Coordinates of C-alpha atoms and ligand atoms in Angstrom, one line a residue:
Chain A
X26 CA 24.9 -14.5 -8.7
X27 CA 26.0 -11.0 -8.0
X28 CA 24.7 -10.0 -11.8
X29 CA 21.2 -11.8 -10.3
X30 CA 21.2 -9.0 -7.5
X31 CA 21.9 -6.4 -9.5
X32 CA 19.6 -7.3 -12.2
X33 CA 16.8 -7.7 -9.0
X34 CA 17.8 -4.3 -7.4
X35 CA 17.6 -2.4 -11.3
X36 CA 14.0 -4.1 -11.6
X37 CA 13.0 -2.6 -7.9
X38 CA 14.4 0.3 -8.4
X39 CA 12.3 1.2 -11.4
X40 CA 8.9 -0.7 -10.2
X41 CA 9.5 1.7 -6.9
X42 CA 9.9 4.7 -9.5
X43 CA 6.5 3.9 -11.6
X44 CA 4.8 3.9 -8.1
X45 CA 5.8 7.2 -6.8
X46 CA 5.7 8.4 -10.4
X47 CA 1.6 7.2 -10.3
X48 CA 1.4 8.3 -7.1
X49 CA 2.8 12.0 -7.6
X50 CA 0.2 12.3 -10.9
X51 CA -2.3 11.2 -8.5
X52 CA -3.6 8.6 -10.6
X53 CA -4.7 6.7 -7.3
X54 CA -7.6 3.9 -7.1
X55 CA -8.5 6.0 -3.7
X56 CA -11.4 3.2 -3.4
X57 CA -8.8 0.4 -3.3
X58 CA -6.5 2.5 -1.1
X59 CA -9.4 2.2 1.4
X60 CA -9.7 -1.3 1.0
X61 CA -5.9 -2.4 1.4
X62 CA -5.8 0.0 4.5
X63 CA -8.7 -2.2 6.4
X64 CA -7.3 -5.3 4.8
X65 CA -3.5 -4.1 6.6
X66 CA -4.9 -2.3 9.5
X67 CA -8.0 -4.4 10.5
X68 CA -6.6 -7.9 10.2
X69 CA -3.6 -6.9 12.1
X70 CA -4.4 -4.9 14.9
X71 CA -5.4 -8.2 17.2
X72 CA -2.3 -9.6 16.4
X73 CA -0.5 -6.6 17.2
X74 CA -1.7 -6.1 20.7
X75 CA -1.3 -9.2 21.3
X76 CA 1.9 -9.3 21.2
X77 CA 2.6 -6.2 22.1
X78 CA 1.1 -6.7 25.3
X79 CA 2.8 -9.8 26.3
X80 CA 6.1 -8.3 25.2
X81 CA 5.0 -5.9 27.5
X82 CA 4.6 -8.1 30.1
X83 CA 8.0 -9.8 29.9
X84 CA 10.2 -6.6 29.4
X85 CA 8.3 -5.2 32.8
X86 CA 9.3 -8.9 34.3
X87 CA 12.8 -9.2 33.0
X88 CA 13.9 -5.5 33.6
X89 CA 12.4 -6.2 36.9
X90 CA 14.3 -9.4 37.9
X91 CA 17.3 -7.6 36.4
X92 CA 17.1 -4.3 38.6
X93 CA 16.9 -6.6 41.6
X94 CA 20.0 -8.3 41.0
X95 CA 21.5 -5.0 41.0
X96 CA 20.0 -2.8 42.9
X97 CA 17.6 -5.5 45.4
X98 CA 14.7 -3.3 44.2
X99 CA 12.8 -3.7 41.2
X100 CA 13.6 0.5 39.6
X101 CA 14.1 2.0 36.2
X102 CA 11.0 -0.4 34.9
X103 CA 9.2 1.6 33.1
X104 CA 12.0 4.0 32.0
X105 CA 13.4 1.2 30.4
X106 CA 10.6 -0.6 29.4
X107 CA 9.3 3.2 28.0
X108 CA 12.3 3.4 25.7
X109 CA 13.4 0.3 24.8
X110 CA 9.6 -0.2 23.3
X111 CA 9.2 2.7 21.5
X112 CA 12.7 3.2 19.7
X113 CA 13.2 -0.5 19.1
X114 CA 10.6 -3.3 19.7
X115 CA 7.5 -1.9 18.5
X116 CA 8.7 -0.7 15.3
X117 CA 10.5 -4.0 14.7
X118 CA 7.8 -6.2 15.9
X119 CA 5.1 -4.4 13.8
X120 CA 7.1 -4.7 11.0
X121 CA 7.9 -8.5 11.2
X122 CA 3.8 -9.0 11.9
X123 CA 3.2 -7.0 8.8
X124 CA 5.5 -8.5 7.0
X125 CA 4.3 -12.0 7.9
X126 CA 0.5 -11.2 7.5
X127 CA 0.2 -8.6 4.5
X128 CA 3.5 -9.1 3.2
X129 CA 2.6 -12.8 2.8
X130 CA -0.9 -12.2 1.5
X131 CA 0.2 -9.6 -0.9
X132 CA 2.9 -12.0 -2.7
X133 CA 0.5 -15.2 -3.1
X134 CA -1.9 -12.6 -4.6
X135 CA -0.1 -10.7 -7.0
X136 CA 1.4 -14.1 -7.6
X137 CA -1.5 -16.1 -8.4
X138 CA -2.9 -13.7 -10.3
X139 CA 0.1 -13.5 -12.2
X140 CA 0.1 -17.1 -13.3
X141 CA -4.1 -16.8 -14.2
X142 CA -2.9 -14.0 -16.1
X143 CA -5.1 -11.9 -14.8
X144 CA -1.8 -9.2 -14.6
X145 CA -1.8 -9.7 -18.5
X146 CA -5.9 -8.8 -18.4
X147 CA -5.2 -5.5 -17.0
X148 CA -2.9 -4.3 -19.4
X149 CA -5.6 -5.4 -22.1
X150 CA -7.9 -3.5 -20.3
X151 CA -6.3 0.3 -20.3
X152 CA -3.7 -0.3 -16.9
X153 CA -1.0 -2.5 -15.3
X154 CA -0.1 -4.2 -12.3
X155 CA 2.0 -1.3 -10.8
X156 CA -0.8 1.2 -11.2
X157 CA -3.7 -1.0 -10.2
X158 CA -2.2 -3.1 -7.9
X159 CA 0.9 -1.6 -6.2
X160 CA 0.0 1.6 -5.5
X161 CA -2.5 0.9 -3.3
X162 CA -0.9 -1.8 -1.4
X163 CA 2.1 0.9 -1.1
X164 CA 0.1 3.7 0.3
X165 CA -1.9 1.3 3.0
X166 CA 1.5 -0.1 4.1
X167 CA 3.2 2.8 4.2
X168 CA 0.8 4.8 6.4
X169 CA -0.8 1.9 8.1
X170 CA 2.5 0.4 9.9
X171 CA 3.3 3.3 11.4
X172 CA 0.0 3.8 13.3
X173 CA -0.3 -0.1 14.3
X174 CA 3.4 0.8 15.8
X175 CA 1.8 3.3 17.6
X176 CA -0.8 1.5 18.9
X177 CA 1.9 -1.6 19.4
X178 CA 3.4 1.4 21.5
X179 CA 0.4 1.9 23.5
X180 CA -0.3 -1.7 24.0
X181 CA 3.5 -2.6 25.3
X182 CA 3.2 0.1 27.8
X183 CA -0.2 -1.0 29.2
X184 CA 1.4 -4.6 29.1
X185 CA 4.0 -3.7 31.2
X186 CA 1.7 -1.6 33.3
X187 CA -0.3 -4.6 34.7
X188 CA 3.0 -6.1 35.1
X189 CA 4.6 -4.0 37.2
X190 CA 1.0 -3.0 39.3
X191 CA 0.9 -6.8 40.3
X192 CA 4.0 -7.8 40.4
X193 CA 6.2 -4.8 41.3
X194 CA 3.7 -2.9 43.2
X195 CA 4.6 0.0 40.9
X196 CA 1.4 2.4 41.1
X197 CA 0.0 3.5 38.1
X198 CA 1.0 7.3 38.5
X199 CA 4.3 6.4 39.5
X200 CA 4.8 4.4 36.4
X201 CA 3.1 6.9 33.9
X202 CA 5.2 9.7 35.4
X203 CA 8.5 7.5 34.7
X204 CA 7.3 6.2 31.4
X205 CA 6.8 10.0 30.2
X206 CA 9.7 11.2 31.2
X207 CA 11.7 8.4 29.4
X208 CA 9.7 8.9 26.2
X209 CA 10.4 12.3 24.5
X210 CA 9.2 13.6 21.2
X211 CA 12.6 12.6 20.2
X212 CA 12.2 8.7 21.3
X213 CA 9.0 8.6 19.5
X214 CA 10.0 10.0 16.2
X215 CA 13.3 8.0 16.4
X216 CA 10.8 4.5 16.4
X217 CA 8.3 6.2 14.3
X218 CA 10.3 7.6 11.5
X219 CA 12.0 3.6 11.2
X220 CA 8.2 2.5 10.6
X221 CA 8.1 4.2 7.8
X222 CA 11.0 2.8 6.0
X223 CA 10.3 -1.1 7.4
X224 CA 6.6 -0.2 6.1
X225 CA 8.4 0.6 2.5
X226 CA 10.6 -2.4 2.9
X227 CA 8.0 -4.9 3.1
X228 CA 5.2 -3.5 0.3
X229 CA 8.7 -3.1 -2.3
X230 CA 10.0 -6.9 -1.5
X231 CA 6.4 -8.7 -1.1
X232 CA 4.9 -6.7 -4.5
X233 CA 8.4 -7.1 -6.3
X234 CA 8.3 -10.9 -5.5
X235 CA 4.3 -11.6 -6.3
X236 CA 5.1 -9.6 -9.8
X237 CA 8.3 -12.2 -10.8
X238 CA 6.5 -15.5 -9.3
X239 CA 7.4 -17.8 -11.7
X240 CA 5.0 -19.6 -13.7
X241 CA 3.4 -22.1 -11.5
X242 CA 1.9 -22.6 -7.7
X243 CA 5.2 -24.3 -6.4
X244 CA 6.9 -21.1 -7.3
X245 CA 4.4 -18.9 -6.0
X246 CA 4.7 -20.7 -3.3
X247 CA 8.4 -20.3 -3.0
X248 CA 8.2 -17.2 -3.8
X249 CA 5.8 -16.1 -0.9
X250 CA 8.4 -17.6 1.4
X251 CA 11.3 -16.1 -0.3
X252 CA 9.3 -12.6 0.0
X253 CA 8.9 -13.4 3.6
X254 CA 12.5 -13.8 4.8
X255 CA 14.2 -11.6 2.1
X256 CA 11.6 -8.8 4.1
X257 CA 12.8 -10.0 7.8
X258 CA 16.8 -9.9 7.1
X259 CA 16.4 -6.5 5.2
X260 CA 14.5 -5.0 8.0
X261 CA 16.7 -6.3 10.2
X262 CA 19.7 -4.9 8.3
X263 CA 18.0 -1.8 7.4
X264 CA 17.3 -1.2 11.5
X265 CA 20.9 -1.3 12.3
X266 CA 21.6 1.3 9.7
X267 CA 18.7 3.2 10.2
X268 CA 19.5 3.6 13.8
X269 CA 22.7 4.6 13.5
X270 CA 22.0 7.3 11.2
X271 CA 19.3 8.4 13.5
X272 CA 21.4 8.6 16.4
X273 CA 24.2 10.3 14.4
X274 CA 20.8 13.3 13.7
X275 CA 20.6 13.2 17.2
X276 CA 16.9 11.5 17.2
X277 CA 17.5 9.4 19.9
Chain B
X6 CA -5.7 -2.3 -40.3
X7 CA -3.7 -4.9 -38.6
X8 CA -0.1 -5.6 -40.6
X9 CA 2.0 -8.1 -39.1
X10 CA 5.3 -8.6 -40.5
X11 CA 7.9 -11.3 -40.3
X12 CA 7.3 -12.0 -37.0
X13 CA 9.8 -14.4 -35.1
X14 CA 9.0 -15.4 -31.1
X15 CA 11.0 -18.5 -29.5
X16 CA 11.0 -19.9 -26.3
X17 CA 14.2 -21.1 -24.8
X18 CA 15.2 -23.6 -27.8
X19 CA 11.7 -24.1 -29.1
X20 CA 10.8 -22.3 -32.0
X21 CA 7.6 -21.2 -32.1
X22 CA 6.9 -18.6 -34.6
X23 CA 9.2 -18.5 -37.8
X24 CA 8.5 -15.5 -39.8
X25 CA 4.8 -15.0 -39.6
X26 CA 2.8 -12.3 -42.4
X27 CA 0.1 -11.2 -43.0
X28 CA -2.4 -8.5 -42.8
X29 CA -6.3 -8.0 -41.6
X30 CA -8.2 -5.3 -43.4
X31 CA -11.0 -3.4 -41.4
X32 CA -14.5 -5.7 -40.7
X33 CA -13.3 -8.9 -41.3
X34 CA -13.5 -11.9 -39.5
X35 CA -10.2 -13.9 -39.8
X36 CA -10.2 -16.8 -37.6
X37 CA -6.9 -18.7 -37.0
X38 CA -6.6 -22.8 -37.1
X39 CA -4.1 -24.9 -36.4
X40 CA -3.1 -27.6 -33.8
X41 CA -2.5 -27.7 -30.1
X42 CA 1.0 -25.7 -28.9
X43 CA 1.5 -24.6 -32.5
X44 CA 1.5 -21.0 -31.3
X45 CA -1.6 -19.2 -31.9
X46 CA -2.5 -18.0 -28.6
X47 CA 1.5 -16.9 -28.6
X48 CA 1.0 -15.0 -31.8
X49 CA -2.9 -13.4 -30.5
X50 CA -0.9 -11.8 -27.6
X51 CA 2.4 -10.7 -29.7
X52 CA -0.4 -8.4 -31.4
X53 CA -2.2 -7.2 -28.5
X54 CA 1.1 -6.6 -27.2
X55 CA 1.2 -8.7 -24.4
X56 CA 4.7 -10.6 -25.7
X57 CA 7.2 -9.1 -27.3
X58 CA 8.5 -10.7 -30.5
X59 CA 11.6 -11.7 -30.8
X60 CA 12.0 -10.0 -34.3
X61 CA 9.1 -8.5 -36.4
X62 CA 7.2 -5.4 -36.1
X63 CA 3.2 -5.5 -35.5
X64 CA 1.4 -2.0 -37.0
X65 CA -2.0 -1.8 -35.5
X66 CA -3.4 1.5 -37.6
X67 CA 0.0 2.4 -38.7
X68 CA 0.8 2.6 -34.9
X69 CA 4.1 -0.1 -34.8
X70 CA 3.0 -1.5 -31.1
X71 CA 6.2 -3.3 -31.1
X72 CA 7.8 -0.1 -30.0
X73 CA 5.7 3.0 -29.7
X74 CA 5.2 5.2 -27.1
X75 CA 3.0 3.6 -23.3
X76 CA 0.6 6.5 -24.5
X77 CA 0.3 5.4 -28.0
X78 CA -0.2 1.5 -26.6
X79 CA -2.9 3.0 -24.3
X80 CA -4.6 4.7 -27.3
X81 CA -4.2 1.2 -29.2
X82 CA -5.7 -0.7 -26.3
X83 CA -8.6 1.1 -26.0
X84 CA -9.6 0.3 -29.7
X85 CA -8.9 -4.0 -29.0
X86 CA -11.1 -6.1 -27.1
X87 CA -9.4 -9.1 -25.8
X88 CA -10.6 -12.8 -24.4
X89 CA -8.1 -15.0 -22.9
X90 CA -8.4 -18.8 -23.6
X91 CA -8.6 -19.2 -19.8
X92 CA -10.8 -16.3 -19.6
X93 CA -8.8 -14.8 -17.0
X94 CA -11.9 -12.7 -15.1
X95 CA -10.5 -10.6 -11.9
X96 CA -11.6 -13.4 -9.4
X97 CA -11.9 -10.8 -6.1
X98 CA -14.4 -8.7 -8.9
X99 CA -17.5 -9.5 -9.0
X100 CA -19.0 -10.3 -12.7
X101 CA -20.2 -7.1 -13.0
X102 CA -17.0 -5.5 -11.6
X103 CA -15.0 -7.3 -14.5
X104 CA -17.3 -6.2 -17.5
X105 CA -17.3 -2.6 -15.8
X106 CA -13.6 -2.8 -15.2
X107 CA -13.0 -1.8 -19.1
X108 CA -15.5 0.9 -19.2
X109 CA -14.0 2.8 -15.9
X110 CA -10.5 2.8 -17.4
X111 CA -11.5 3.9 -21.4
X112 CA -14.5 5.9 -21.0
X113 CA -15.6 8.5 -19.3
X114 CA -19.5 6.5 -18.7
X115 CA -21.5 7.8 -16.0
X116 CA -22.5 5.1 -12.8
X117 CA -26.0 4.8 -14.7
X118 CA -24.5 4.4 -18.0
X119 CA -21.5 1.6 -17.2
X120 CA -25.0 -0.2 -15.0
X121 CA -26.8 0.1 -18.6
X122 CA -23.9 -1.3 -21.0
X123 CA -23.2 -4.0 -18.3
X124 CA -26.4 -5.4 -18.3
X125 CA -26.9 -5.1 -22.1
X126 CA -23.6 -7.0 -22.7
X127 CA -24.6 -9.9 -20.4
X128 CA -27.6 -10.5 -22.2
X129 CA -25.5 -10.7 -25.4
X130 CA -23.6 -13.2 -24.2
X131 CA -27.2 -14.6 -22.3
X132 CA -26.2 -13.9 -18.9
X133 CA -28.7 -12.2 -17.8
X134 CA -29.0 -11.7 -13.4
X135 CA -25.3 -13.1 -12.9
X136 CA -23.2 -9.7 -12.4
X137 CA -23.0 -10.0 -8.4
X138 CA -21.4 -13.5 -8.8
X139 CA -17.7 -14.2 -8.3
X140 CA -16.0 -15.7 -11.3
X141 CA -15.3 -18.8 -9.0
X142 CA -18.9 -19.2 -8.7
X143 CA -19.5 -19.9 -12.7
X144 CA -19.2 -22.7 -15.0
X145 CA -16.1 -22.7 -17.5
X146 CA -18.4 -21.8 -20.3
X147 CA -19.8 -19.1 -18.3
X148 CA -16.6 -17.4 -17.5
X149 CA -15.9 -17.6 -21.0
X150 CA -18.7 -16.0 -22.1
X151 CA -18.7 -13.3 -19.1
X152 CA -14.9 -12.3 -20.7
X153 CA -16.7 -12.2 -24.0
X154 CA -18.9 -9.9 -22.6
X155 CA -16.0 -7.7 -20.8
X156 CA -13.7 -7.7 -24.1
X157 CA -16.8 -6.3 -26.3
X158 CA -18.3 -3.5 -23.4
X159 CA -16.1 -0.8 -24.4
X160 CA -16.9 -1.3 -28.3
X161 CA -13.5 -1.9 -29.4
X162 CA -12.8 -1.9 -32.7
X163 CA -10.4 -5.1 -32.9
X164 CA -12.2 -8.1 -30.8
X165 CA -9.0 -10.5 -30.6
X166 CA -10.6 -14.2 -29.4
X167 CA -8.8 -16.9 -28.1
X168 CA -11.1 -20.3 -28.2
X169 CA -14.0 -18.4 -27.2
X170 CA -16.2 -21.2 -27.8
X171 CA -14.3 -23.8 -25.9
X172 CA -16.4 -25.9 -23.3
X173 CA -20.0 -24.5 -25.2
X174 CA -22.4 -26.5 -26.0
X175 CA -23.7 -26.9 -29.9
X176 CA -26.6 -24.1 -29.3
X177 CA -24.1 -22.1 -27.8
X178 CA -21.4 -22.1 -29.6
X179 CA -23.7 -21.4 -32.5
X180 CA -25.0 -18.3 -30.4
X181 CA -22.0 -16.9 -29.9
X182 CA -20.6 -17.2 -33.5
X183 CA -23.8 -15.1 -34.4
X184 CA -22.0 -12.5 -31.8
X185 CA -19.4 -12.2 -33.4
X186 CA -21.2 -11.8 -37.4
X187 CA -23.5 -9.4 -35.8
X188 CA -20.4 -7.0 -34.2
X189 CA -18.7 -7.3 -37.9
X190 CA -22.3 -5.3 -39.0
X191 CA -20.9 -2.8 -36.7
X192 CA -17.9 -2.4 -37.9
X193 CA -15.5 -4.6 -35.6
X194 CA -12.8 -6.8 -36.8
X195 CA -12.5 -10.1 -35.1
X196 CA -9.4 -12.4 -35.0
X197 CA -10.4 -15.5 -33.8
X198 CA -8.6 -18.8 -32.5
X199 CA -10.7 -21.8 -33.1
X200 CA -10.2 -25.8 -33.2
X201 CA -13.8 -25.9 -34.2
X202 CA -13.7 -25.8 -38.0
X203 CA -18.0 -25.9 -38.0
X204 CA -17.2 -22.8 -36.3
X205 CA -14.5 -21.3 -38.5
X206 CA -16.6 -22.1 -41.5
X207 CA -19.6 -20.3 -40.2
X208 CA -18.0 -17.2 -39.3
X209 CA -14.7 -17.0 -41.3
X210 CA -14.2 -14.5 -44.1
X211 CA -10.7 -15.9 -44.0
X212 CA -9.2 -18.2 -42.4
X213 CA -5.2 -18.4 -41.6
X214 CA -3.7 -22.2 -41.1
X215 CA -0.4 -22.1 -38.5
X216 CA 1.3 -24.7 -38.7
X217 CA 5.5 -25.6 -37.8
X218 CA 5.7 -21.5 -37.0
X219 CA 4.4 -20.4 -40.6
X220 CA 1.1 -19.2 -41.8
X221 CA 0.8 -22.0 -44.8
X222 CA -2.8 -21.0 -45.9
X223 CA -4.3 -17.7 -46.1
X224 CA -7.8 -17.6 -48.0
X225 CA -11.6 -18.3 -47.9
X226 CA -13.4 -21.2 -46.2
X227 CA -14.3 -22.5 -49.5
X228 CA -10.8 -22.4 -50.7
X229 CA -9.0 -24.2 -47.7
X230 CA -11.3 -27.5 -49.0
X231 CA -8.9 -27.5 -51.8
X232 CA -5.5 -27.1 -49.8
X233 CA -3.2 -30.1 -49.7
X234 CA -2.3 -30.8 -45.9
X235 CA -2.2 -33.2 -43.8
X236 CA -3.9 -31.8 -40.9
X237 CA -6.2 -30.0 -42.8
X238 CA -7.6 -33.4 -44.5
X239 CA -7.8 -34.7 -40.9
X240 CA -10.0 -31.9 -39.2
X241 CA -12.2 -31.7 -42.3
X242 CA -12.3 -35.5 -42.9
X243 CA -13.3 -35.6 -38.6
X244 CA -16.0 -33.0 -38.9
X245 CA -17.6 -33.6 -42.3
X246 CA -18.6 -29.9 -42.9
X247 CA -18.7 -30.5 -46.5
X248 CA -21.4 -33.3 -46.4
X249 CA -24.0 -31.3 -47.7
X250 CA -21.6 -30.3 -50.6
X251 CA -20.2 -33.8 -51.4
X252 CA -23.7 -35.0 -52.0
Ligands
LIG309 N1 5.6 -18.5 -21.4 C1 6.1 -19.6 -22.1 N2 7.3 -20.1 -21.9 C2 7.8 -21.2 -22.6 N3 7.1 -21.7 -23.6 C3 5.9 -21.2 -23.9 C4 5.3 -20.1 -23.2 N4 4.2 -19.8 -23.8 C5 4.0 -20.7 -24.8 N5 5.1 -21.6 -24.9 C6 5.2 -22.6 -25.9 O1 4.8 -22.1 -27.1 C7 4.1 -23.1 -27.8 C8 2.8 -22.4 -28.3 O2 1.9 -22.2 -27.3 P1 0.5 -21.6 -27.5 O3 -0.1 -21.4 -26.1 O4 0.5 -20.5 -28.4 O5 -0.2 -22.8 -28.2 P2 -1.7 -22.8 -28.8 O6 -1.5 -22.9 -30.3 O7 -2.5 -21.7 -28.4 O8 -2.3 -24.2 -28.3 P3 -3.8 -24.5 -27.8 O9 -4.6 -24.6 -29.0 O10 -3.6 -25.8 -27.1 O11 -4.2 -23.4 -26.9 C9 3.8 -24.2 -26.9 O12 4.5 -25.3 -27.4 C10 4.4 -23.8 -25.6 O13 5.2 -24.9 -25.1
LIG310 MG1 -3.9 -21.4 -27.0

């Protein structure tokens, strides 16, 4: 078992090496790039303001309902709602949609076309899987998932806008003025800079599990689901370390 | 040159190859017989490098692509064309995506150049007006012939088939054997799988028999007529391509 997760980590490790090596000697399909960014960005932007709005909506409820328990007036909404969106939620929740969307799709490819050996066809044909297939995925999911946070960012707050107009009778100046005072440069990079690494987490789990699918569709099967969950604990995990070190810098 | 050498390749308990030599001089035609899960598409991709063999060494132009350098693999790539027996065509790639694939990653053809070679190696392989098709949207035999087509664009200068006349019919297969005589006229050697011995006949300059992980017979069409075995009696006795000389 424990030789297994070394053996795994050794065999990331080194398919994460080729792909920055690739990427460094710029030998980039920039075409493909282009193509994996609309196929990351596109196809998950609905999703992500969907949800982003509605979570939105419930923080500016909740935090509401709290704050009147306390304090018998609904206050703090969007100070809370501002910062508790940006540092945590949205850069989680991005991730997980990512992570069930294009992590998912990326696995069942690589994964089928590992078993039609169409992998095997590339290396007859002057590249391999890592340089034709990785690297692109890698650069759309590494810049794309921090932008949809941003926009999941964006979306929260007008979410819990409407929320609090309607419900709270918050005004929308009064709320913006609050929201910006909660959210500093700091707050942002401290969500935006986890992103990044959730965005890396994802692309190195789903391609390392569509390249070792094993030889059939049951076990590309498994392995999209395996891909999947192994992505959601590790974020989860790598959150809690991630934010303690970023607190530690002081980006908080 | 193609040298293989006491090659050895097992799957868990099973094994496959036992010690397999023997070499392929340059513009021959060597097509490989021997039954089903014997191991010849194993041993086609142990020399294109594909699989590694277990022990053995495989020299491709005195260039040991058992271990030589990714460079040196690339450089040996470039000169082998290869069909898989599935045909294994890029299926998000259009048709003539696929048959371009080769000639954006070996040569350095201009968009007009890659359009002209494209559409001259479809009609070799008579596919003319196909290339904006998806691979899911041909026929088995099509997609065999469209990897044909893809394996030879570059002009390689080793064309390593696996059954690439499975699912054709008669006029077809006949065509395509044609193919493959007219690329030994320019200068391309061709391994070729085959359970068709009409085919192996018409094409052969040599033919190597696999059988229980050795190569028992390595010699002419004419000669294999004379070979004692078992299997061989069988396919010749099934297809009768030595009517015309029996009577
Ligand atoms: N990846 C693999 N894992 C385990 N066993 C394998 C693998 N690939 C091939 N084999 C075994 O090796 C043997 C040879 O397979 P191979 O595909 O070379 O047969 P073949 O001679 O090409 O047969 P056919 O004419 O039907 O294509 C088979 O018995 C198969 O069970
Ligand atoms: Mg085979």
């Amino acid at each position: 078992m424990l030789k297994k997760i070394f053996k795994c980590i050794c065999e990331i490790v080194i398919m994460t090496k080729a792909v920055i090596i690739y990427i460094l000697k710029c030998e980039v399909f920039l075409e493909d790039v282009l193509v994996q960014m609309i196929a990351v960005g596109w196809k998950s932007v609905l999703i992500v303001f969907l949800s982003s709005f509605f979570i939105g909506m419930v923080l500016a409820l909740q935090i509401g309902y709290a704050s009147i328990n306390f304090f018998s007036e609904p206050v703090f909404v969007a100070t809370t709602l501002g910062f508790s969106l940006v540092m945590e939620l949205s850069p989680v929740l991005t991730a997980i949609i990512i992570t069930a969307k294009v992590g998912a799709t990326i696995t069942a490819e690589l994964g089928a076309m590992k078993i039609t050996e169409q992998l095997d066809a590339l290396y007859t044909l002057g590249t391999n899987p890592i340089k034709y297939l990785a690297v692109s995925r890698f650069l759309a999911c590494f810049f794309m998932l921090p932008i949809l946070t941003v926009f999941s960012n964006v979306f929260g707050i007008c979410g819990g806008m409407i929320l609090s107009k309607s419900m709270w009778k918050i005004t929308i100046s009064t709320y913006f003025s609050e929201i910006l005072s909660s959210i500093t440069v700091k707050t942002f990079f401290h969500g935006f800079i986890k992103s990044f690494f959730f965005a890396l987490i994802v692309v190195i789990i789903s391609c390392y599990k569509g390249f070792n699918a094993g030889n059939n569709t049951k076990e590309v099967g498994k392995s999209t689901t395996n891909s999947v969950t192994y992505s959601m604990i590790t974020i989860f995990i790598f959150d809690y370390f991630l934010t303690s070190l970023l607190v530690t810098l002081k980006i908080k | 040159m193609i040298k293989v050498k006491n090659v050895y390749k097992r799957f868990g308990i099973k094994n496959v190859l036992c010690g397999i030599n023997f070499d392929i001089s340059s513009k021959e035609i060597v097509v490989i017989l021997g039954s089903s899960g014997i191991g010849k598409s194993v041993l086609l991709k142990i020399i294109v490098g594909l699989l590694k063999p277990d022990a053995g060494t495989v020299e491709i132009d005195n260039i040991n692509i058992t271990k030589c350098s990714t460079f040196d693999l690339q450089r040996i790539r470039r000169k082998i064309g290869y069909v898989f027996q599935e045909a294994a065509l890029f299926d998000s790639l259009t048709v003539y995506e696929n048959i371009a694939f080769g000639l954006k990653m070996f040569t350095t053809f201009t968009e007009d150049e890659i359009k002209f070679r494209v559409i001259e190696c479809l009609k070799i392989v008579n596919l003319e007006g196909i290339e904006h098709l998806k691979p899911y949207e041909l026929s088995g035999g099509m997609k065999k012939r469209t990897a044909l087509a893809r394996a030879i664009a570059y002009n390689p200068n080793y064309v390593l088939c696996d059954e690439p006349t499975m699912g054709l019919d008669i006029v077809m297969i006949h065509k395509i054997n044609k193919l493959i005589i007219d690329l030994k006229k320019k200068g391309i050697t061709s391994i070729v799988v085959t359970h068709d011995i009409k085919s192996a006949y018409e094409i052969a300059d040599r033919i190597l028999l696999l059988y229980d992980g050795k190569i028992i017979f390595n010699g002419t069409p004419l000669a294999i007529k004379y070979y004692e075995n078992d299997y061989i009696k069988k396919l010749i006795k099934y297809s009768q391509i030595y009517e015309k000389y029996d009577k």
